[in-house]
PDB file of C-alpha atoms in Angstrom:
ATOM      1  CA  MET S   1      19.076 -10.097  14.617  1.00  0.00           C
ATOM      2  CA  GLU S   2      19.647 -12.710  11.933  1.00  0.00           C
ATOM      3  CA  ASP S   3      16.036 -13.373  10.924  1.00  0.00           C
ATOM      4  CA  ILE S   4      15.252  -9.709  10.201  1.00  0.00           C
ATOM      5  CA  ALA S   5      16.317  -9.308   6.578  1.00  0.00           C
ATOM      6  CA  PRO S   6      15.877  -6.339   4.208  1.00  0.00           C
ATOM      7  CA  ILE S   7      12.175  -6.284   3.271  1.00  0.00           C
ATOM      8  CA  ASN S   8       9.517  -3.646   2.673  1.00  0.00           C
ATOM      9  CA  HIS S   9       8.698  -1.262   5.523  1.00  0.00           C
ATOM     10  CA  ALA S  10       5.364  -2.809   6.516  1.00  0.00           C
ATOM     11  CA  GLY S  11       6.883  -6.278   6.501  1.00  0.00           C
ATOM     12  CA  LEU S  12       9.830  -5.090   8.589  1.00  0.00           C
ATOM     13  CA  VAL S  13       7.538  -3.509  11.188  1.00  0.00           C
ATOM     14  CA  GLU S  14       5.538  -6.734  11.505  1.00  0.00           C
ATOM     15  CA  LYS S  15       8.730  -8.795  11.761  1.00  0.00           C
ATOM     16  CA  VAL S  16      10.050  -6.599  14.571  1.00  0.00           C
ATOM     17  CA  ALA S  17       6.642  -6.741  16.295  1.00  0.00           C
ATOM     18  CA  HIS S  18       6.644 -10.537  16.009  1.00  0.00           C
ATOM     19  CA  TYR S  19      10.130 -10.771  17.519  1.00  0.00           C
ATOM     20  CA  LEU S  20       9.240  -8.539  20.470  1.00  0.00           C
ATOM     21  CA  ARG S  21       5.870 -10.252  20.953  1.00  0.00           C
ATOM     22  CA  GLU S  22       7.463 -13.697  21.139  1.00  0.00           C
ATOM     23  CA  HIS S  23      10.083 -12.499  23.624  1.00  0.00           C
ATOM     24  CA  ILE S  24       7.394 -10.972  25.847  1.00  0.00           C
ATOM     25  CA  VAL S  25       5.273 -14.112  25.614  1.00  0.00           C
ATOM     26  CA  MET S  26       8.196 -16.383  26.513  1.00  0.00           C
ATOM     27  CA  ASP S  27       9.076 -14.171  29.487  1.00  0.00           C
ATOM     28  CA  HIS S  28      12.402 -13.006  28.047  1.00  0.00           C
ATOM     29  CA  PHE S  29      11.006  -9.508  28.601  1.00  0.00           C
ATOM     30  CA  GLN S  30       9.108  -9.438  31.866  1.00  0.00           C
ATOM     31  CA  PRO S  31       6.191  -7.288  33.122  1.00  0.00           C
ATOM     32  CA  GLY S  32       7.380  -3.827  34.128  1.00  0.00           C
ATOM     33  CA  GLN S  33      10.633  -4.092  32.156  1.00  0.00           C
ATOM     34  CA  ARG S  34      11.594  -1.122  29.969  1.00  0.00           C
ATOM     35  CA  LEU S  35      12.212  -1.745  26.288  1.00  0.00           C
ATOM     36  CA  PRO S  36      14.930   0.804  25.414  1.00  0.00           C
ATOM     37  CA  GLU S  37      14.609   1.863  21.784  1.00  0.00           C
ATOM     38  CA  ARG S  38      18.284   2.532  21.172  1.00  0.00           C
ATOM     39  CA  THR S  39      19.457  -0.805  22.554  1.00  0.00           C
ATOM     40  CA  LEU S  40      16.775  -2.778  20.714  1.00  0.00           C
ATOM     41  CA  ALA S  41      17.388  -0.960  17.429  1.00  0.00           C
ATOM     42  CA  VAL S  42      21.078  -1.919  17.592  1.00  0.00           C
ATOM     43  CA  GLU S  43      20.281  -5.498  18.606  1.00  0.00           C
ATOM     44  CA  LEU S  44      17.738  -5.951  15.809  1.00  0.00           C
ATOM     45  CA  GLN S  45      19.798  -3.981  13.283  1.00  0.00           C
ATOM     46  CA  VAL S  46      16.889  -1.716  12.342  1.00  0.00           C
ATOM     47  CA  SER S  47      16.260   2.002  12.553  1.00  0.00           C
ATOM     48  CA  ARG S  48      14.167   3.397  15.396  1.00  0.00           C
ATOM     49  CA  THR S  49      11.224   4.225  13.086  1.00  0.00           C
ATOM     50  CA  PRO S  50      10.067   0.618  12.404  1.00  0.00           C
ATOM     51  CA  LEU S  51      10.871  -0.240  16.022  1.00  0.00           C
ATOM     52  CA  ARG S  52       8.576   2.517  17.299  1.00  0.00           C
ATOM     53  CA  GLU S  53       5.805   1.412  14.948  1.00  0.00           C
ATOM     54  CA  ALA S  54       6.204  -2.171  16.143  1.00  0.00           C
ATOM     55  CA  LEU S  55       5.948  -1.041  19.767  1.00  0.00           C
ATOM     56  CA  LYS S  56       2.737   0.832  18.922  1.00  0.00           C
ATOM     57  CA  ILE S  57       1.292  -2.420  17.526  1.00  0.00           C
ATOM     58  CA  LEU S  58       2.149  -4.213  20.768  1.00  0.00           C
ATOM     59  CA  ALA S  59       0.585  -1.356  22.736  1.00  0.00           C
ATOM     60  CA  THR S  60      -2.732  -1.852  20.896  1.00  0.00           C
ATOM     61  CA  GLU S  61      -2.507  -5.557  21.775  1.00  0.00           C
ATOM     62  CA  GLY S  62      -2.113  -4.758  25.466  1.00  0.00           C
ATOM     63  CA  LEU S  63       1.401  -6.223  25.669  1.00  0.00           C
ATOM     64  CA  VAL S  64       3.240  -2.905  25.997  1.00  0.00           C
ATOM     65  CA  VAL S  65       2.487   0.432  27.647  1.00  0.00           C
ATOM     66  CA  ILE S  66       4.030   3.559  26.113  1.00  0.00           C
ATOM     67  CA  SER S  67       4.423   6.667  28.258  1.00  0.00           C
ATOM     68  CA  PRO S  68       6.186  10.006  27.598  1.00  0.00           C
ATOM     69  CA  ASN S  69       8.452   9.581  30.629  1.00  0.00           C
ATOM     70  CA  ARG S  70       9.483   5.923  30.516  1.00  0.00           C
ATOM     71  CA  GLY S  71       8.982   5.038  26.875  1.00  0.00           C
ATOM     72  CA  ALA S  72       7.847   1.472  26.172  1.00  0.00           C
ATOM     73  CA  VAL S  73       7.374  -0.888  29.120  1.00  0.00           C
ATOM     74  CA  VAL S  74       6.108  -4.479  29.145  1.00  0.00           C
ATOM     75  CA  ALA S  75       2.533  -4.305  30.435  1.00  0.00           C
ATOM     76  CA  GLU S  76       1.611  -5.551  33.889  1.00  0.00           C
ATOM     77  CA  VAL S  77      -1.915  -6.973  33.866  1.00  0.00           C
ATOM     78  CA  SER S  78      -3.867  -7.984  36.945  1.00  0.00           C
ATOM     79  CA  ALA S  79      -5.062 -11.519  37.592  1.00  0.00           C
ATOM     80  CA  ALA S  80      -8.649 -10.246  37.678  1.00  0.00           C
ATOM     81  CA  ASP S  81      -8.262  -8.697  34.220  1.00  0.00           C
ATOM     82  CA  MET S  82      -6.777 -11.919  32.845  1.00  0.00           C
ATOM     83  CA  LYS S  83      -9.652 -13.913  34.322  1.00  0.00           C
ATOM     84  CA  GLU S  84     -12.213 -11.642  32.664  1.00  0.00           C
ATOM     85  CA  LYS S  85     -10.491 -11.841  29.286  1.00  0.00           C
ATOM     86  CA  ALA S  86     -10.079 -15.620  29.511  1.00  0.00           C
ATOM     87  CA  TYR S  87     -13.773 -16.017  30.299  1.00  0.00           C
ATOM     88  CA  VAL S  88     -14.811 -13.931  27.288  1.00  0.00           C
ATOM     89  CA  LEU S  89     -12.393 -15.835  25.055  1.00  0.00           C
ATOM     90  CA  SER S  90     -13.860 -19.152  26.192  1.00  0.00           C
ATOM     91  CA  VAL S  91     -17.363 -17.890  25.325  1.00  0.00           C
ATOM     92  CA  LEU S  92     -16.163 -16.842  21.862  1.00  0.00           C
ATOM     93  CA  GLU S  93     -14.568 -20.237  21.235  1.00  0.00           C
ATOM     94  CA  GLN S  94     -17.709 -22.012  22.374  1.00  0.00           C
ATOM     95  CA  ALA S  95     -19.803 -19.972  19.921  1.00  0.00           C
ATOM     96  CA  ALA S  96     -17.263 -20.529  17.134  1.00  0.00           C
ATOM     97  CA  ALA S  97     -17.276 -24.287  17.702  1.00  0.00           C
ATOM     98  CA  GLU S  98     -21.047 -24.486  17.259  1.00  0.00           C
ATOM     99  CA  LEU S  99     -20.814 -22.591  13.947  1.00  0.00           C
ATOM    100  CA  THR S 100     -17.815 -24.589  12.748  1.00  0.00           C
ATOM    101  CA  CYS S 101     -19.556 -27.929  13.260  1.00  0.00           C
ATOM    102  CA  VAL S 102     -22.239 -26.786  10.824  1.00  0.00           C
ATOM    103  CA  ILE S 103     -19.854 -25.342   8.225  1.00  0.00           C
ATOM    104  CA  ALA S 104     -16.815 -27.654   8.362  1.00  0.00           C
ATOM    105  CA  SER S 105     -16.166 -29.967   5.413  1.00  0.00           C
ATOM    106  CA  ASP S 106     -14.791 -33.490   5.658  1.00  0.00           C
ATOM    107  CA  GLU S 107     -11.411 -32.040   4.637  1.00  0.00           C
ATOM    108  CA  ASP S 108     -11.601 -29.560   7.523  1.00  0.00           C
ATOM    109  CA  ILE S 109     -12.284 -32.367   9.999  1.00  0.00           C
ATOM    110  CA  ALA S 110      -9.356 -34.306   8.542  1.00  0.00           C
ATOM    111  CA  GLU S 111      -7.152 -31.253   9.102  1.00  0.00           C
ATOM    112  CA  PHE S 112      -8.222 -31.128  12.749  1.00  0.00           C
ATOM    113  CA  GLN S 113      -7.325 -34.806  13.064  1.00  0.00           C
ATOM    114  CA  ALA S 114      -3.884 -34.197  11.530  1.00  0.00           C
ATOM    115  CA  LEU S 115      -3.172 -31.246  13.824  1.00  0.00           C
ATOM    116  CA  HIS S 116      -4.364 -33.232  16.824  1.00  0.00           C
ATOM    117  CA  TYR S 117      -2.083 -36.186  16.109  1.00  0.00           C
ATOM    118  CA  GLU S 118       0.874 -33.876  15.527  1.00  0.00           C
ATOM    119  CA  MET S 119       0.139 -32.285  18.893  1.00  0.00           C
ATOM    120  CA  LYS S 120      -0.150 -35.700  20.540  1.00  0.00           C
ATOM    121  CA  ALA S 121       3.238 -36.669  19.095  1.00  0.00           C
ATOM    122  CA  ALA S 122       4.725 -33.484  20.600  1.00  0.00           C
ATOM    123  CA  PHE S 123       3.099 -34.402  23.929  1.00  0.00           C
ATOM    124  CA  LEU S 124       4.628 -37.882  23.850  1.00  0.00           C
ATOM    125  CA  ARG S 125       8.050 -36.373  23.065  1.00  0.00           C
ATOM    126  CA  ARG S 126       7.523 -33.874  25.929  1.00  0.00           C
ATOM    127  CA  ASP S 127       8.098 -31.127  23.372  1.00  0.00           C
ATOM    128  CA  ARG S 128       6.216 -28.289  25.043  1.00  0.00           C
ATOM    129  CA  GLN S 129       7.166 -25.672  22.461  1.00  0.00           C
ATOM    130  CA  ASN S 130       5.639 -27.519  19.510  1.00  0.00           C
ATOM    131  CA  TYR S 131       2.764 -28.791  21.631  1.00  0.00           C
ATOM    132  CA  PHE S 132       1.819 -25.232  22.493  1.00  0.00           C
ATOM    133  CA  ARG S 133       2.116 -24.047  18.879  1.00  0.00           C
ATOM    134  CA  LEU S 134      -0.104 -26.870  17.593  1.00  0.00           C
ATOM    135  CA  ASN S 135      -2.543 -26.375  20.458  1.00  0.00           C
ATOM    136  CA  GLN S 136      -2.987 -22.743  19.442  1.00  0.00           C
ATOM    137  CA  ASP S 137      -3.338 -23.758  15.782  1.00  0.00           C
ATOM    138  CA  ILE S 138      -6.272 -26.008  16.689  1.00  0.00           C
ATOM    139  CA  HIS S 139      -8.050 -23.359  18.757  1.00  0.00           C
ATOM    140  CA  ASN S 140      -7.496 -20.688  16.093  1.00  0.00           C
ATOM    141  CA  ARG S 141      -8.625 -23.021  13.314  1.00  0.00           C
ATOM    142  CA  ILE S 142     -11.897 -23.766  15.107  1.00  0.00           C
ATOM    143  CA  VAL S 143     -12.548 -20.032  15.307  1.00  0.00           C
ATOM    144  CA  ALA S 144     -11.425 -19.284  11.728  1.00  0.00           C
ATOM    145  CA  LEU S 145     -13.797 -21.888  10.277  1.00  0.00           C
ATOM    146  CA  SER S 146     -16.795 -20.306  12.035  1.00  0.00           C
ATOM    147  CA  GLY S 147     -17.074 -17.819   9.168  1.00  0.00           C
ATOM    148  CA  ASN S 148     -18.104 -15.040  11.579  1.00  0.00           C
ATOM    149  CA  THR S 149     -15.752 -12.116  10.904  1.00  0.00           C
ATOM    150  CA  THR S 150     -16.694 -10.166  14.026  1.00  0.00           C
ATOM    151  CA  LEU S 151     -16.153 -13.197  16.242  1.00  0.00           C
ATOM    152  CA  ILE S 152     -12.823 -13.960  14.533  1.00  0.00           C
ATOM    153  CA  ASP S 153     -11.560 -10.388  15.014  1.00  0.00           C
ATOM    154  CA  MET S 154     -12.590 -10.252  18.678  1.00  0.00           C
ATOM    155  CA  HIS S 155     -10.978 -13.633  19.309  1.00  0.00           C
ATOM    156  CA  ALA S 156      -7.735 -12.545  17.619  1.00  0.00           C
ATOM    157  CA  THR S 157      -7.503  -9.420  19.784  1.00  0.00           C
ATOM    158  CA  LEU S 158      -8.094 -11.288  23.039  1.00  0.00           C
ATOM    159  CA  SER S 159      -5.813 -14.147  21.996  1.00  0.00           C
ATOM    160  CA  ARG S 160      -2.915 -11.748  21.528  1.00  0.00           C
ATOM    161  CA  GLN S 161      -3.551 -10.226  24.949  1.00  0.00           C
ATOM    162  CA  LEU S 162      -3.706 -13.661  26.606  1.00  0.00           C
ATOM    163  CA  TYR S 163      -0.957 -15.349  24.624  1.00  0.00           C
ATOM    164  CA  ARG S 164       1.676 -14.828  27.320  1.00  0.00           C
ATOM    165  CA  VAL S 165      -0.584 -16.195  30.074  1.00  0.00           C
ATOM    166  CA  ARG S 166      -1.458 -19.224  27.965  1.00  0.00           C
ATOM    167  CA  TYR S 167       2.189 -19.895  27.175  1.00  0.00           C
ATOM    168  CA  LEU S 168       3.276 -19.673  30.806  1.00  0.00           C
ATOM    169  CA  SER S 169       0.332 -21.797  31.944  1.00  0.00           C
ATOM    170  CA  ASN S 170       1.368 -24.426  29.413  1.00  0.00           C
ATOM    171  CA  GLN S 171       4.942 -24.379  30.715  1.00  0.00           C
ATOM    172  CA  LYS S 172       3.899 -24.733  34.350  1.00  0.00           C
ATOM    173  CA  ASN S 173       0.846 -26.943  33.979  1.00  0.00           C
ATOM    174  CA  GLU S 174       1.283 -30.050  36.122  1.00  0.00           C
ATOM    175  CA  LYS S 175      -1.808 -31.668  34.598  1.00  0.00           C
ATOM    176  CA  TRP S 176      -0.512 -31.863  31.042  1.00  0.00           C
ATOM    177  CA  ALA S 177      -1.908 -35.370  30.519  1.00  0.00           C
ATOM    178  CA  THR S 178      -5.351 -34.123  31.565  1.00  0.00           C
ATOM    179  CA  ALA S 179      -5.151 -31.291  29.029  1.00  0.00           C
ATOM    180  CA  MET S 180      -4.270 -33.823  26.341  1.00  0.00           C
ATOM    181  CA  GLU S 181      -7.284 -35.968  27.314  1.00  0.00           C
ATOM    182  CA  GLU S 182      -9.494 -32.899  27.049  1.00  0.00           C
ATOM    183  CA  HIS S 183      -8.239 -32.305  23.517  1.00  0.00           C
ATOM    184  CA  GLU S 184      -9.082 -35.922  22.696  1.00  0.00           C
ATOM    185  CA  ALA S 185     -12.662 -35.184  23.789  1.00  0.00           C
ATOM    186  CA  ILE S 186     -12.721 -32.002  21.679  1.00  0.00           C
ATOM    187  CA  LEU S 187     -11.603 -33.952  18.601  1.00  0.00           C
ATOM    188  CA  LYS S 188     -14.229 -36.670  19.119  1.00  0.00           C
ATOM    189  CA  ALA S 189     -16.949 -34.022  19.363  1.00  0.00           C
ATOM    190  CA  LEU S 190     -15.655 -32.340  16.193  1.00  0.00           C
ATOM    191  CA  GLU S 191     -15.665 -35.683  14.358  1.00  0.00           C
ATOM    192  CA  ALA S 192     -19.278 -36.163  15.441  1.00  0.00           C
ATOM    193  CA  ARG S 193     -20.058 -32.570  14.381  1.00  0.00           C
ATOM    194  CA  ASP S 194     -21.710 -32.077  17.739  1.00  0.00           C
ATOM    195  CA  GLY S 195     -21.428 -28.309  18.123  1.00  0.00           C
ATOM    196  CA  VAL S 196     -22.951 -28.130  21.603  1.00  0.00           C
ATOM    197  CA  ARG S 197     -20.608 -30.832  22.860  1.00  0.00           C
ATOM    198  CA  VAL S 198     -17.532 -29.239  21.262  1.00  0.00           C
ATOM    199  CA  GLY S 199     -18.425 -25.924  22.860  1.00  0.00           C
ATOM    200  CA  ARG S 200     -18.909 -27.549  26.246  1.00  0.00           C
ATOM    201  CA  GLU S 201     -15.596 -29.425  25.981  1.00  0.00           C
ATOM    202  CA  LEU S 202     -13.779 -26.225  24.995  1.00  0.00           C
ATOM    203  CA  ARG S 203     -15.205 -24.265  27.923  1.00  0.00           C
ATOM    204  CA  ASN S 204     -14.241 -27.097  30.285  1.00  0.00           C
ATOM    205  CA  HIS S 205     -10.758 -27.282  28.780  1.00  0.00           C
ATOM    206  CA  LEU S 206     -10.122 -23.532  28.894  1.00  0.00           C
ATOM    207  CA  GLY S 207     -11.465 -23.237  32.418  1.00  0.00           C
ATOM    208  CA  LYS S 208      -8.982 -25.807  33.691  1.00  0.00           C
ATOM    209  CA  THR S 209      -6.024 -24.828  31.560  1.00  0.00           C
ATOM    210  CA  TRP S 210      -5.846 -21.053  32.050  1.00  0.00           C
ATOM    211  CA  ILE S 211      -4.880 -20.408  35.637  1.00  0.00           C
ATOM    212  CA  LYS S 212      -5.011 -17.069  37.391  1.00  0.00           C
ATOM    213  CA  TYR S 213      -1.695 -15.478  38.278  1.00  0.00           C
ATOM    214  CA  ALA S 214      -2.775 -14.741  41.843  1.00  0.00           C
ATOM    215  CA  ASN S 215      -3.536 -18.163  43.295  1.00  0.00           C
ATOM    216  CA  GLY S 216      -3.892 -20.717  40.524  1.00  0.00           C
ATOM    217  CA  GLU S 217      -7.664 -21.009  40.633  1.00  0.00           C
ATOM    218  CA  PRO S 218      -9.238 -22.275  37.403  1.00  0.00           C
ATOM    219  CA  VAL S 219     -10.775 -19.679  35.117  1.00  0.00           C
ATOM    220  CA  THR S 220     -14.464 -20.495  35.056  1.00  0.00           C
ATOM    221  CA  GLY S 221     -16.035 -17.057  34.662  1.00  0.00           C
TER     222      GLY S 221
END
């Protein structure tokens, strides 16, 4: 793979993990599919040692299951499990938003505005890839600015586990304009530093945006 260049071992492992993670998220590797070490090592032009370590990272994130008989397989997660995780993540983001509104500087609010308008430009161009990336940047930034390390770590773990669901929901969401309007409301609440309102808008947004695999019902907890 062209973008995996000679770097230190830890950096190589993370780069391989990132490549595999993105391919799982974008459905290039599908649930239940085996990830053959030999084939992947040749494709990525790496030895099997960093590949195995990368797969172990993905296993801790819930994206891959490693078994003695089958090796690494893309994880299959139930709709009920996804609903539970999405609910907890929405609670974490609500709590983070309330903290962030107290801590955030004027420069931080300006950064939210910049990210929002970049995302809106991607929406107007119908550029779903960049829209999704910027959308995640905004959510992650709200959490990062909370200053609560435990909350940030828990959110990061659940975000990785839900990243594929969020990506696919974004690709299939027929109410994209509604999602954009919800982000407008989130930004206005951030500008007003109204933590309760930001939290409420986030919970509303996440509940409508993250659909269950089984029947498309909104995730409301």
